[in-house]
Amino acid sequence: MTSALTTYLDRLTRALSTASATGDPDVVLPDRGISGSAEADGDIPELSLVSGAESHHLGVALCSVEGEITGAGTDHAFPMQSISKAFAYGAAIDLHGMDYVDCVVDEEPTGEQFNALSLDAQTKKPKNPLVNIGAIRTHAMLGTTEAQRTQRLREVLDAAAGRRLEVHRETLETELTIADRNLALAYMLRAAGSMEDDAGEVVAGYIEGCAVQTTVSDLSVMAATLASGGTNPLTGERVFSRVAARQVLSVMLTCGMYDNAGDWVSDVGLPAKSGVGGGIIAALPSRYGIASYAPQLDLHGNSVRGTLFFERFSEDFVLHMLDGVEPVDLEERARELMEVGTHL
């Protein structure tokens, strides 16, 4: 028998598959992830096309801390892109300790674009680990050689997903040819005395982490790993310490959606991280991880339809962390919503 939650998710994803950012179906989405065109600085290239993304793609999935996965829509595989930054940050904390990592990369929101030069004028530290310059510096902490750093990140990503993930080679090769800005950020770190490692090697490893391919189901498990305090709900493996998982979620809450983080906290109210591949992960601590995939992006670099899904899902199921209410039973709430006809 199909669960009420599955039916709700299926109907909502079908409704959102033709939605626009304004709610007007005649308005074309700012599809940076598909066309690469955007009326803003720092255009995002057509990277999502490399992995076979199509404009109608939309998938969502939830994974409880008990390991139960519920999903709807496409399970098209796509590069996780900047979502990998959150897991690299957790790996660095468990490798070096919170005090050391905090001395290297700050944890403050920037209010700037994801690829901005967010380097503190006094401390010379990147503002946070979820913008590119901070993620590059975080990646450098994962080992003393390019091979060590890459292996450690891949092991953490695999452990969080509960299976071996593969790199999407075409995306990796494409991104390596357009890495000038990230290389510039890495050289700025070296020029500021904030990083001694070889800039090209660090950026290459960082880009490889971004090119790791996942499905929306994988991402829901990875989000649930964070929500559970660092333990993968499918395998039972401890991926992060509780300190690292808590810190990752804390920074995701304030910095995970780039220069749209304030609106996200107000409208959705969950720690989250987006990627220009079209994915978004979010977590309700001690309950479940949630993920969405839709490749069309807004001018912040966040998935348009993914954001619409999370806004609606958070409202319907009262998920906002600051609502001051106990989390509802998802199955019961889905049944209630469909009975009164307000689920679309």
mmCIF file of C-alpha atoms in Angstrom:
data_model
loop_
_atom_site.group_PDB
_atom_site.id
_atom_site.type_symbol
_atom_site.label_atom_id
_atom_site.label_comp_id
_atom_site.label_asym_id
_atom_site.label_seq_id
_atom_site.Cartn_x
_atom_site.Cartn_y
_atom_site.Cartn_z
ATOM 1 C CA MET A 1 0.000 0.000 0.000
ATOM 2 C CA THR A 2 1.306 3.451 -0.911
ATOM 3 C CA SER A 3 1.846 5.637 2.128
ATOM 4 C CA ALA A 4 0.150 9.005 2.502
ATOM 5 C CA LEU A 5 3.558 10.710 2.621
ATOM 6 C CA THR A 6 4.604 9.092 -0.661
ATOM 7 C CA THR A 7 1.367 10.240 -2.285
ATOM 8 C CA TYR A 8 1.842 13.765 -0.916
ATOM 9 C CA LEU A 9 5.414 13.960 -2.223
ATOM 10 C CA ASP A 10 4.428 12.572 -5.599
ATOM 11 C CA ARG A 11 1.617 15.094 -6.045
ATOM 12 C CA LEU A 12 3.731 17.993 -4.834
ATOM 13 C CA THR A 13 6.659 17.189 -7.119
ATOM 14 C CA ARG A 14 4.325 16.911 -10.093
ATOM 15 C CA ALA A 15 2.755 20.261 -9.205
ATOM 16 C CA LEU A 16 6.141 21.942 -8.827
ATOM 17 C CA SER A 17 7.599 20.458 -12.008
ATOM 18 C CA THR A 18 6.034 23.309 -13.977
ATOM 19 C CA ALA A 19 6.241 25.989 -11.291
ATOM 20 C CA SER A 20 8.156 29.208 -11.765
ATOM 21 C CA ALA A 21 9.945 31.345 -9.248
ATOM 22 C CA THR A 22 7.056 33.800 -9.229
ATOM 23 C CA GLY A 23 4.191 31.333 -9.303
ATOM 24 C CA ASP A 24 3.300 32.582 -12.783
ATOM 25 C CA PRO A 25 3.662 29.709 -15.286
ATOM 26 C CA ASP A 26 4.296 32.203 -18.076
ATOM 27 C CA VAL A 27 7.435 33.536 -16.375
ATOM 28 C CA VAL A 28 10.614 31.767 -17.455
ATOM 29 C CA LEU A 29 12.830 30.540 -14.631
ATOM 30 C CA PRO A 30 16.302 32.065 -14.311
ATOM 31 C CA ASP A 31 17.821 28.774 -15.410
ATOM 32 C CA ARG A 32 21.504 29.336 -14.725
ATOM 33 C CA GLY A 33 22.051 25.631 -14.132
ATOM 34 C CA ILE A 34 20.663 24.781 -17.563
ATOM 35 C CA SER A 35 21.667 27.614 -19.868
ATOM 36 C CA GLY A 36 24.479 29.300 -18.008
ATOM 37 C CA SER A 37 22.873 32.665 -18.647
ATOM 38 C CA ALA A 38 22.262 34.993 -15.727
ATOM 39 C CA GLU A 39 21.949 38.728 -15.325
ATOM 40 C CA ALA A 40 24.559 38.759 -12.573
ATOM 41 C CA ASP A 41 28.324 38.646 -12.165
ATOM 42 C CA GLY A 42 29.990 35.258 -12.078
ATOM 43 C CA ASP A 43 27.733 33.303 -14.421
ATOM 44 C CA ILE A 44 27.486 29.607 -13.723
ATOM 45 C CA PRO A 45 28.505 27.562 -16.792
ATOM 46 C CA GLU A 46 26.295 24.859 -18.260
ATOM 47 C CA LEU A 47 27.642 22.253 -15.850
ATOM 48 C CA SER A 48 24.331 20.568 -15.159
ATOM 49 C CA LEU A 49 23.948 19.755 -18.849
ATOM 50 C CA VAL A 50 27.172 17.757 -18.711
ATOM 51 C CA SER A 51 25.539 15.213 -16.383
ATOM 52 C CA GLY A 52 22.371 14.988 -18.473
ATOM 53 C CA ALA A 53 20.148 17.350 -16.496
ATOM 54 C CA GLU A 54 16.836 18.293 -18.082
ATOM 55 C CA SER A 55 14.620 21.243 -17.227
ATOM 56 C CA HIS A 56 11.736 19.055 -16.012
ATOM 57 C CA HIS A 57 13.854 17.095 -13.523
ATOM 58 C CA LEU A 58 12.613 17.289 -9.948
ATOM 59 C CA GLY A 59 13.185 14.742 -7.226
ATOM 60 C CA VAL A 60 12.804 14.766 -3.449
ATOM 61 C CA ALA A 61 13.636 12.262 -0.710
ATOM 62 C CA LEU A 62 13.501 11.969 3.062
ATOM 63 C CA CYS A 63 15.551 9.623 5.213
ATOM 64 C CA SER A 64 14.679 9.147 8.868
ATOM 65 C CA VAL A 65 17.374 8.603 11.508
ATOM 66 C CA GLU A 66 16.056 5.024 11.612
ATOM 67 C CA GLY A 67 17.017 4.623 7.946
ATOM 68 C CA GLU A 68 13.594 4.693 6.259
ATOM 69 C CA ILE A 69 13.698 6.453 2.890
ATOM 70 C CA THR A 70 10.645 7.981 1.191
ATOM 71 C CA GLY A 71 10.936 9.729 -2.146
ATOM 72 C CA ALA A 72 9.221 10.942 -5.284
ATOM 73 C CA GLY A 73 10.153 12.280 -8.682
ATOM 74 C CA THR A 74 13.359 11.598 -10.587
ATOM 75 C CA ASP A 75 16.346 9.834 -9.080
ATOM 76 C CA HIS A 76 18.639 11.178 -11.830
ATOM 77 C CA ALA A 77 22.287 11.104 -10.731
ATOM 78 C CA PHE A 78 24.075 14.447 -10.651
ATOM 79 C CA PRO A 79 27.279 15.982 -9.225
ATOM 80 C CA MET A 80 26.787 17.165 -5.658
ATOM 81 C CA GLN A 81 28.923 20.274 -6.202
ATOM 82 C CA SER A 82 29.059 22.558 -3.145
ATOM 83 C CA ILE A 83 27.131 20.168 -0.914
ATOM 84 C CA SER A 84 30.475 18.389 -0.535
ATOM 85 C CA LYS A 85 31.790 21.452 1.341
ATOM 86 C CA ALA A 86 29.746 20.636 4.422
ATOM 87 C CA PHE A 87 31.175 17.113 4.625
ATOM 88 C CA ALA A 88 34.741 18.304 4.050
ATOM 89 C CA TYR A 89 34.249 20.731 6.942
ATOM 90 C CA GLY A 90 33.105 17.939 9.241
ATOM 91 C CA ALA A 91 36.065 15.803 8.186
ATOM 92 C CA ALA A 92 38.496 18.639 8.941
ATOM 93 C CA ILE A 93 37.000 19.119 12.413
ATOM 94 C CA ASP A 94 37.335 15.439 13.265
ATOM 95 C CA LEU A 95 40.881 15.360 11.902
ATOM 96 C CA HIS A 96 42.232 18.480 13.631
ATOM 97 C CA GLY A 97 39.739 19.453 16.338
ATOM 98 C CA MET A 98 37.336 22.375 16.448
ATOM 99 C CA ASP A 99 39.814 24.822 17.988
ATOM 100 C CA TYR A 100 42.346 24.370 15.205
ATOM 101 C CA VAL A 101 39.803 24.552 12.378
ATOM 102 C CA ASP A 102 38.281 27.688 13.891
ATOM 103 C CA CYS A 103 41.698 29.334 13.804
ATOM 104 C CA VAL A 104 41.951 28.648 10.069
ATOM 105 C CA VAL A 105 38.404 29.216 8.757
ATOM 106 C CA ASP A 106 35.784 31.429 10.400
ATOM 107 C CA GLU A 107 32.081 30.627 10.746
ATOM 108 C CA GLU A 108 30.417 33.931 9.911
ATOM 109 C CA PRO A 109 27.857 34.592 7.134
ATOM 110 C CA THR A 110 29.131 36.777 4.322
ATOM 111 C CA GLY A 111 26.024 38.042 2.533
ATOM 112 C CA GLU A 112 28.125 37.687 -0.627
ATOM 113 C CA GLN A 113 28.040 35.411 -3.654
ATOM 114 C CA PHE A 114 29.428 31.897 -3.292
ATOM 115 C CA ASN A 115 32.597 32.701 -5.257
ATOM 116 C CA ALA A 116 33.355 36.049 -3.594
ATOM 117 C CA LEU A 117 36.702 36.917 -2.035
ATOM 118 C CA SER A 118 35.515 36.484 1.563
ATOM 119 C CA LEU A 119 38.799 36.970 3.407
ATOM 120 C CA ASP A 120 38.821 38.850 6.699
ATOM 121 C CA ALA A 121 41.000 41.954 6.428
ATOM 122 C CA GLN A 122 42.459 41.499 9.917
ATOM 123 C CA THR A 123 42.707 37.748 10.516
ATOM 124 C CA LYS A 124 43.192 36.768 6.848
ATOM 125 C CA LYS A 125 40.782 33.883 7.442
ATOM 126 C CA PRO A 126 38.004 32.964 5.001
ATOM 127 C CA LYS A 127 34.648 34.071 6.395
ATOM 128 C CA ASN A 128 33.127 30.560 6.445
ATOM 129 C CA PRO A 129 33.784 27.063 5.033
ATOM 130 C CA LEU A 130 30.711 26.992 2.769
ATOM 131 C CA VAL A 131 31.807 29.653 0.302
ATOM 132 C CA ASN A 132 34.422 28.693 -2.269
ATOM 133 C CA ILE A 133 37.432 30.338 -0.678
ATOM 134 C CA GLY A 134 36.618 28.821 2.702
ATOM 135 C CA ALA A 135 35.977 25.399 1.184
ATOM 136 C CA ILE A 136 39.306 25.506 -0.657
ATOM 137 C CA ARG A 137 41.094 26.263 2.608
ATOM 138 C CA THR A 138 39.116 23.561 4.398
ATOM 139 C CA HIS A 139 40.033 21.010 1.736
ATOM 140 C CA ALA A 140 43.707 21.827 2.268
ATOM 141 C CA MET A 141 43.343 20.662 5.886
ATOM 142 C CA LEU A 142 42.368 17.133 4.869
ATOM 143 C CA GLY A 143 45.950 15.950 4.283
ATOM 144 C CA THR A 144 49.483 16.933 3.377
ATOM 145 C CA THR A 145 49.293 15.696 -0.216
ATOM 146 C CA GLU A 146 46.685 15.878 -2.961
ATOM 147 C CA ALA A 147 46.183 12.105 -2.775
ATOM 148 C CA GLN A 148 45.637 12.141 0.994
ATOM 149 C CA ARG A 149 43.145 14.979 0.814
ATOM 150 C CA THR A 150 41.186 13.407 -2.016
ATOM 151 C CA GLN A 151 41.093 9.996 -0.363
ATOM 152 C CA ARG A 152 39.920 11.358 2.987
ATOM 153 C CA LEU A 153 37.098 13.384 1.430
ATOM 154 C CA ARG A 154 35.973 10.486 -0.770
ATOM 155 C CA GLU A 155 35.938 8.153 2.228
ATOM 156 C CA VAL A 156 33.781 10.581 4.220
ATOM 157 C CA LEU A 157 31.356 11.130 1.343
ATOM 158 C CA ASP A 158 31.036 7.377 0.765
ATOM 159 C CA ALA A 159 30.491 6.723 4.464
ATOM 160 C CA ALA A 160 27.845 9.446 4.724
ATOM 161 C CA ALA A 161 25.964 8.072 1.700
ATOM 162 C CA GLY A 162 26.298 4.472 2.819
ATOM 163 C CA ARG A 163 27.698 3.332 -0.515
ATOM 164 C CA ARG A 164 30.613 3.965 -2.850
ATOM 165 C CA LEU A 165 30.070 7.125 -4.876
ATOM 166 C CA GLU A 166 31.711 7.759 -8.232
ATOM 167 C CA VAL A 167 33.187 10.915 -9.700
ATOM 168 C CA HIS A 168 31.411 12.205 -12.796
ATOM 169 C CA ARG A 169 34.489 12.477 -14.973
ATOM 170 C CA GLU A 170 33.001 14.763 -17.632
ATOM 171 C CA THR A 171 32.010 17.295 -14.978
ATOM 172 C CA LEU A 172 35.441 17.075 -13.341
ATOM 173 C CA GLU A 173 37.244 17.610 -16.637
ATOM 174 C CA THR A 174 34.972 20.511 -17.566
ATOM 175 C CA GLU A 175 35.391 22.236 -14.217
ATOM 176 C CA LEU A 176 39.170 21.854 -14.301
ATOM 177 C CA THR A 177 39.232 23.823 -17.562
ATOM 178 C CA ILE A 178 37.258 26.728 -16.057
ATOM 179 C CA ALA A 179 38.910 26.829 -12.625
ATOM 180 C CA ASP A 180 40.550 30.233 -12.995
ATOM 181 C CA ARG A 181 38.510 31.950 -10.292
ATOM 182 C CA ASN A 182 38.980 29.149 -7.782
ATOM 183 C CA LEU A 183 42.695 29.124 -8.551
ATOM 184 C CA ALA A 184 42.747 32.877 -7.981
ATOM 185 C CA LEU A 185 41.070 32.375 -4.595
ATOM 186 C CA ALA A 186 43.647 29.725 -3.682
ATOM 187 C CA TYR A 187 46.505 32.019 -4.659
ATOM 188 C CA MET A 188 44.937 34.804 -2.595
ATOM 189 C CA LEU A 189 45.023 32.464 0.394
ATOM 190 C CA ARG A 190 48.696 31.812 -0.217
ATOM 191 C CA ALA A 191 49.432 35.516 -0.752
ATOM 192 C CA ALA A 192 47.694 36.345 2.543
ATOM 193 C CA GLY A 193 49.762 33.731 4.382
ATOM 194 C CA SER A 194 46.656 31.660 5.111
ATOM 195 C CA MET A 195 47.681 28.565 3.123
ATOM 196 C CA GLU A 196 51.036 27.029 2.260
ATOM 197 C CA ASP A 197 49.862 24.124 0.120
ATOM 198 C CA ASP A 198 50.173 24.085 -3.669
ATOM 199 C CA ALA A 199 47.213 26.073 -5.004
ATOM 200 C CA GLY A 200 46.697 23.962 -8.109
ATOM 201 C CA GLU A 201 46.712 20.666 -6.202
ATOM 202 C CA VAL A 202 44.284 21.914 -3.566
ATOM 203 C CA VAL A 203 41.856 23.283 -6.148
ATOM 204 C CA ALA A 204 42.022 20.074 -8.189
ATOM 205 C CA GLY A 205 41.083 18.011 -5.129
ATOM 206 C CA TYR A 206 38.358 20.442 -4.130
ATOM 207 C CA ILE A 207 36.846 20.285 -7.629
ATOM 208 C CA GLU A 208 36.965 16.490 -7.613
ATOM 209 C CA GLY A 209 34.879 16.489 -4.430
ATOM 210 C CA CYS A 210 32.334 18.719 -6.139
ATOM 211 C CA ALA A 211 32.143 16.328 -9.105
ATOM 212 C CA VAL A 212 31.177 13.314 -6.975
ATOM 213 C CA GLN A 213 27.892 11.991 -8.338
ATOM 214 C CA THR A 214 24.862 11.366 -6.110
ATOM 215 C CA THR A 215 21.129 10.843 -6.360
ATOM 216 C CA VAL A 216 18.560 12.677 -4.283
ATOM 217 C CA SER A 217 18.159 9.479 -2.226
ATOM 218 C CA ASP A 218 21.898 9.468 -1.488
ATOM 219 C CA LEU A 219 21.718 13.071 -0.373
ATOM 220 C CA SER A 220 18.811 12.359 1.972
ATOM 221 C CA VAL A 221 20.918 9.677 3.680
ATOM 222 C CA MET A 222 23.867 12.069 3.916
ATOM 223 C CA ALA A 223 21.611 14.711 5.460
ATOM 224 C CA ALA A 224 20.210 12.133 7.876
ATOM 225 C CA THR A 225 23.774 11.252 8.872
ATOM 226 C CA LEU A 226 24.186 14.843 10.031
ATOM 227 C CA ALA A 227 20.719 14.903 11.618
ATOM 228 C CA SER A 228 21.530 11.797 13.664
ATOM 229 C CA GLY A 229 24.627 13.332 15.211
ATOM 230 C CA GLY A 230 27.063 11.843 12.717
ATOM 231 C CA THR A 231 25.946 8.203 12.383
ATOM 232 C CA ASN A 232 24.793 6.832 9.042
ATOM 233 C CA PRO A 233 21.235 5.546 9.590
ATOM 234 C CA LEU A 234 21.581 2.792 6.984
ATOM 235 C CA THR A 235 24.948 1.314 7.938
ATOM 236 C CA GLY A 236 25.280 2.334 11.576
ATOM 237 C CA GLU A 237 28.774 3.659 10.839
ATOM 238 C CA ARG A 238 29.878 6.722 12.798
ATOM 239 C CA VAL A 239 30.940 9.157 10.099
ATOM 240 C CA PHE A 240 31.374 12.274 12.263
ATOM 241 C CA SER A 241 31.699 12.977 15.935
ATOM 242 C CA ARG A 242 28.706 14.693 17.510
ATOM 243 C CA VAL A 243 30.789 17.862 17.843
ATOM 244 C CA ALA A 244 31.558 17.876 14.123
ATOM 245 C CA ALA A 245 27.974 17.070 13.076
ATOM 246 C CA ARG A 246 26.597 19.816 15.307
ATOM 247 C CA GLN A 247 29.095 22.359 13.992
ATOM 248 C CA VAL A 248 28.392 21.470 10.378
ATOM 249 C CA LEU A 249 24.654 21.923 10.926
ATOM 250 C CA SER A 250 25.246 25.201 12.770
ATOM 251 C CA VAL A 251 27.193 26.685 9.875
ATOM 252 C CA MET A 252 24.717 25.258 7.350
ATOM 253 C CA LEU A 253 21.926 27.110 9.145
ATOM 254 C CA THR A 254 23.612 30.500 8.817
ATOM 255 C CA CYS A 255 25.741 30.112 5.692
ATOM 256 C CA GLY A 256 24.561 27.131 3.659
ATOM 257 C CA MET A 257 22.386 29.020 1.174
ATOM 258 C CA TYR A 258 24.926 31.716 0.338
ATOM 259 C CA ASP A 259 23.563 35.246 0.024
ATOM 260 C CA ASN A 260 20.015 33.933 0.397
ATOM 261 C CA ALA A 261 20.653 32.375 3.820
ATOM 262 C CA GLY A 262 18.559 34.948 5.678
ATOM 263 C CA ASP A 263 15.448 34.348 3.584
ATOM 264 C CA TRP A 264 15.979 30.599 3.865
ATOM 265 C CA VAL A 265 16.117 30.674 7.668
ATOM 266 C CA SER A 266 12.987 32.808 7.782
ATOM 267 C CA ASP A 267 10.999 30.778 5.244
ATOM 268 C CA VAL A 268 12.238 27.218 5.834
ATOM 269 C CA GLY A 269 14.031 27.290 9.176
ATOM 270 C CA LEU A 270 16.275 24.238 8.716
ATOM 271 C CA PRO A 271 20.064 23.867 8.354
ATOM 272 C CA ALA A 272 20.671 23.427 4.638
ATOM 273 C CA LYS A 273 23.315 23.328 1.931
ATOM 274 C CA SER A 274 22.855 23.852 -1.778
ATOM 275 C CA GLY A 275 24.944 23.021 -4.814
ATOM 276 C CA VAL A 276 24.944 24.395 -8.357
ATOM 277 C CA GLY A 277 24.242 20.871 -9.583
ATOM 278 C CA GLY A 278 20.658 21.522 -8.453
ATOM 279 C CA GLY A 279 20.733 19.686 -5.131
ATOM 280 C CA ILE A 280 19.754 20.909 -1.673
ATOM 281 C CA ILE A 281 20.088 19.017 1.598
ATOM 282 C CA ALA A 282 18.470 19.964 4.897
ATOM 283 C CA ALA A 283 18.230 18.325 8.287
ATOM 284 C CA LEU A 284 15.820 18.294 11.202
ATOM 285 C CA PRO A 285 18.150 17.217 14.028
ATOM 286 C CA SER A 286 17.356 13.850 15.625
ATOM 287 C CA ARG A 287 14.526 13.249 13.110
ATOM 288 C CA TYR A 288 15.451 13.075 9.416
ATOM 289 C CA GLY A 289 17.401 14.379 6.480
ATOM 290 C CA ILE A 290 15.668 15.849 3.430
ATOM 291 C CA ALA A 291 16.991 16.404 -0.083
ATOM 292 C CA SER A 292 15.752 17.847 -3.343
ATOM 293 C CA TYR A 293 17.081 17.968 -6.879
ATOM 294 C CA ALA A 294 16.004 20.346 -9.644
ATOM 295 C CA PRO A 295 18.712 21.785 -11.907
ATOM 296 C CA GLN A 296 17.348 25.262 -12.620
ATOM 297 C CA LEU A 297 18.988 27.826 -10.358
ATOM 298 C CA ASP A 298 18.174 31.290 -9.107
ATOM 299 C CA LEU A 299 20.633 34.181 -9.054
ATOM 300 C CA HIS A 300 22.002 33.000 -5.692
ATOM 301 C CA GLY A 301 23.022 29.671 -7.197
ATOM 302 C CA ASN A 302 20.250 27.773 -5.378
ATOM 303 C CA SER A 303 17.728 25.433 -7.002
ATOM 304 C CA VAL A 304 14.512 27.328 -7.751
ATOM 305 C CA ARG A 305 12.098 24.408 -7.538
ATOM 306 C CA GLY A 306 14.070 22.840 -4.712
ATOM 307 C CA THR A 307 13.613 26.025 -2.716
ATOM 308 C CA LEU A 308 9.906 26.065 -3.539
ATOM 309 C CA PHE A 309 9.626 22.458 -2.365
ATOM 310 C CA PHE A 310 11.322 23.144 0.961
ATOM 311 C CA GLU A 311 9.252 26.248 1.601
ATOM 312 C CA ARG A 312 6.040 24.324 1.027
ATOM 313 C CA PHE A 313 7.142 21.186 2.850
ATOM 314 C CA SER A 314 8.340 23.133 5.888
ATOM 315 C CA GLU A 315 5.050 25.035 6.042
ATOM 316 C CA ASP A 316 2.844 21.979 5.569
ATOM 317 C CA PHE A 317 4.645 19.870 8.170
ATOM 318 C CA VAL A 318 5.582 22.693 10.592
ATOM 319 C CA LEU A 319 9.313 21.969 10.358
ATOM 320 C CA HIS A 320 10.707 25.414 11.146
ATOM 321 C CA MET A 321 13.092 24.965 14.052
ATOM 322 C CA LEU A 322 11.812 28.133 15.717
ATOM 323 C CA ASP A 323 8.101 27.341 15.534
ATOM 324 C CA GLY A 324 8.113 26.143 19.123
ATOM 325 C CA VAL A 325 6.080 23.003 18.433
ATOM 326 C CA GLU A 326 6.858 19.303 18.545
ATOM 327 C CA PRO A 327 7.620 17.808 15.116
ATOM 328 C CA VAL A 328 4.518 16.199 13.656
ATOM 329 C CA ASP A 329 4.222 12.611 12.478
ATOM 330 C CA LEU A 330 4.842 12.876 8.725
ATOM 331 C CA GLU A 331 2.452 10.113 7.725
ATOM 332 C CA GLU A 332 -0.420 11.418 9.834
ATOM 333 C CA ARG A 333 0.139 14.984 8.699
ATOM 334 C CA ALA A 334 0.234 13.971 5.029
ATOM 335 C CA ARG A 335 -3.066 12.177 5.461
ATOM 336 C CA GLU A 336 -4.597 15.266 7.101
ATOM 337 C CA LEU A 337 -3.381 17.541 4.322
ATOM 338 C CA MET A 338 -4.892 15.386 1.599
ATOM 339 C CA GLU A 339 -8.178 15.036 3.445
ATOM 340 C CA VAL A 340 -8.633 18.808 3.565
ATOM 341 C CA GLY A 341 -7.206 19.280 0.066
ATOM 342 C CA THR A 342 -4.473 21.808 0.925
ATOM 343 C CA HIS A 343 -1.506 19.713 -0.148
ATOM 344 C CA LEU A 344 -1.084 21.367 -3.554
#
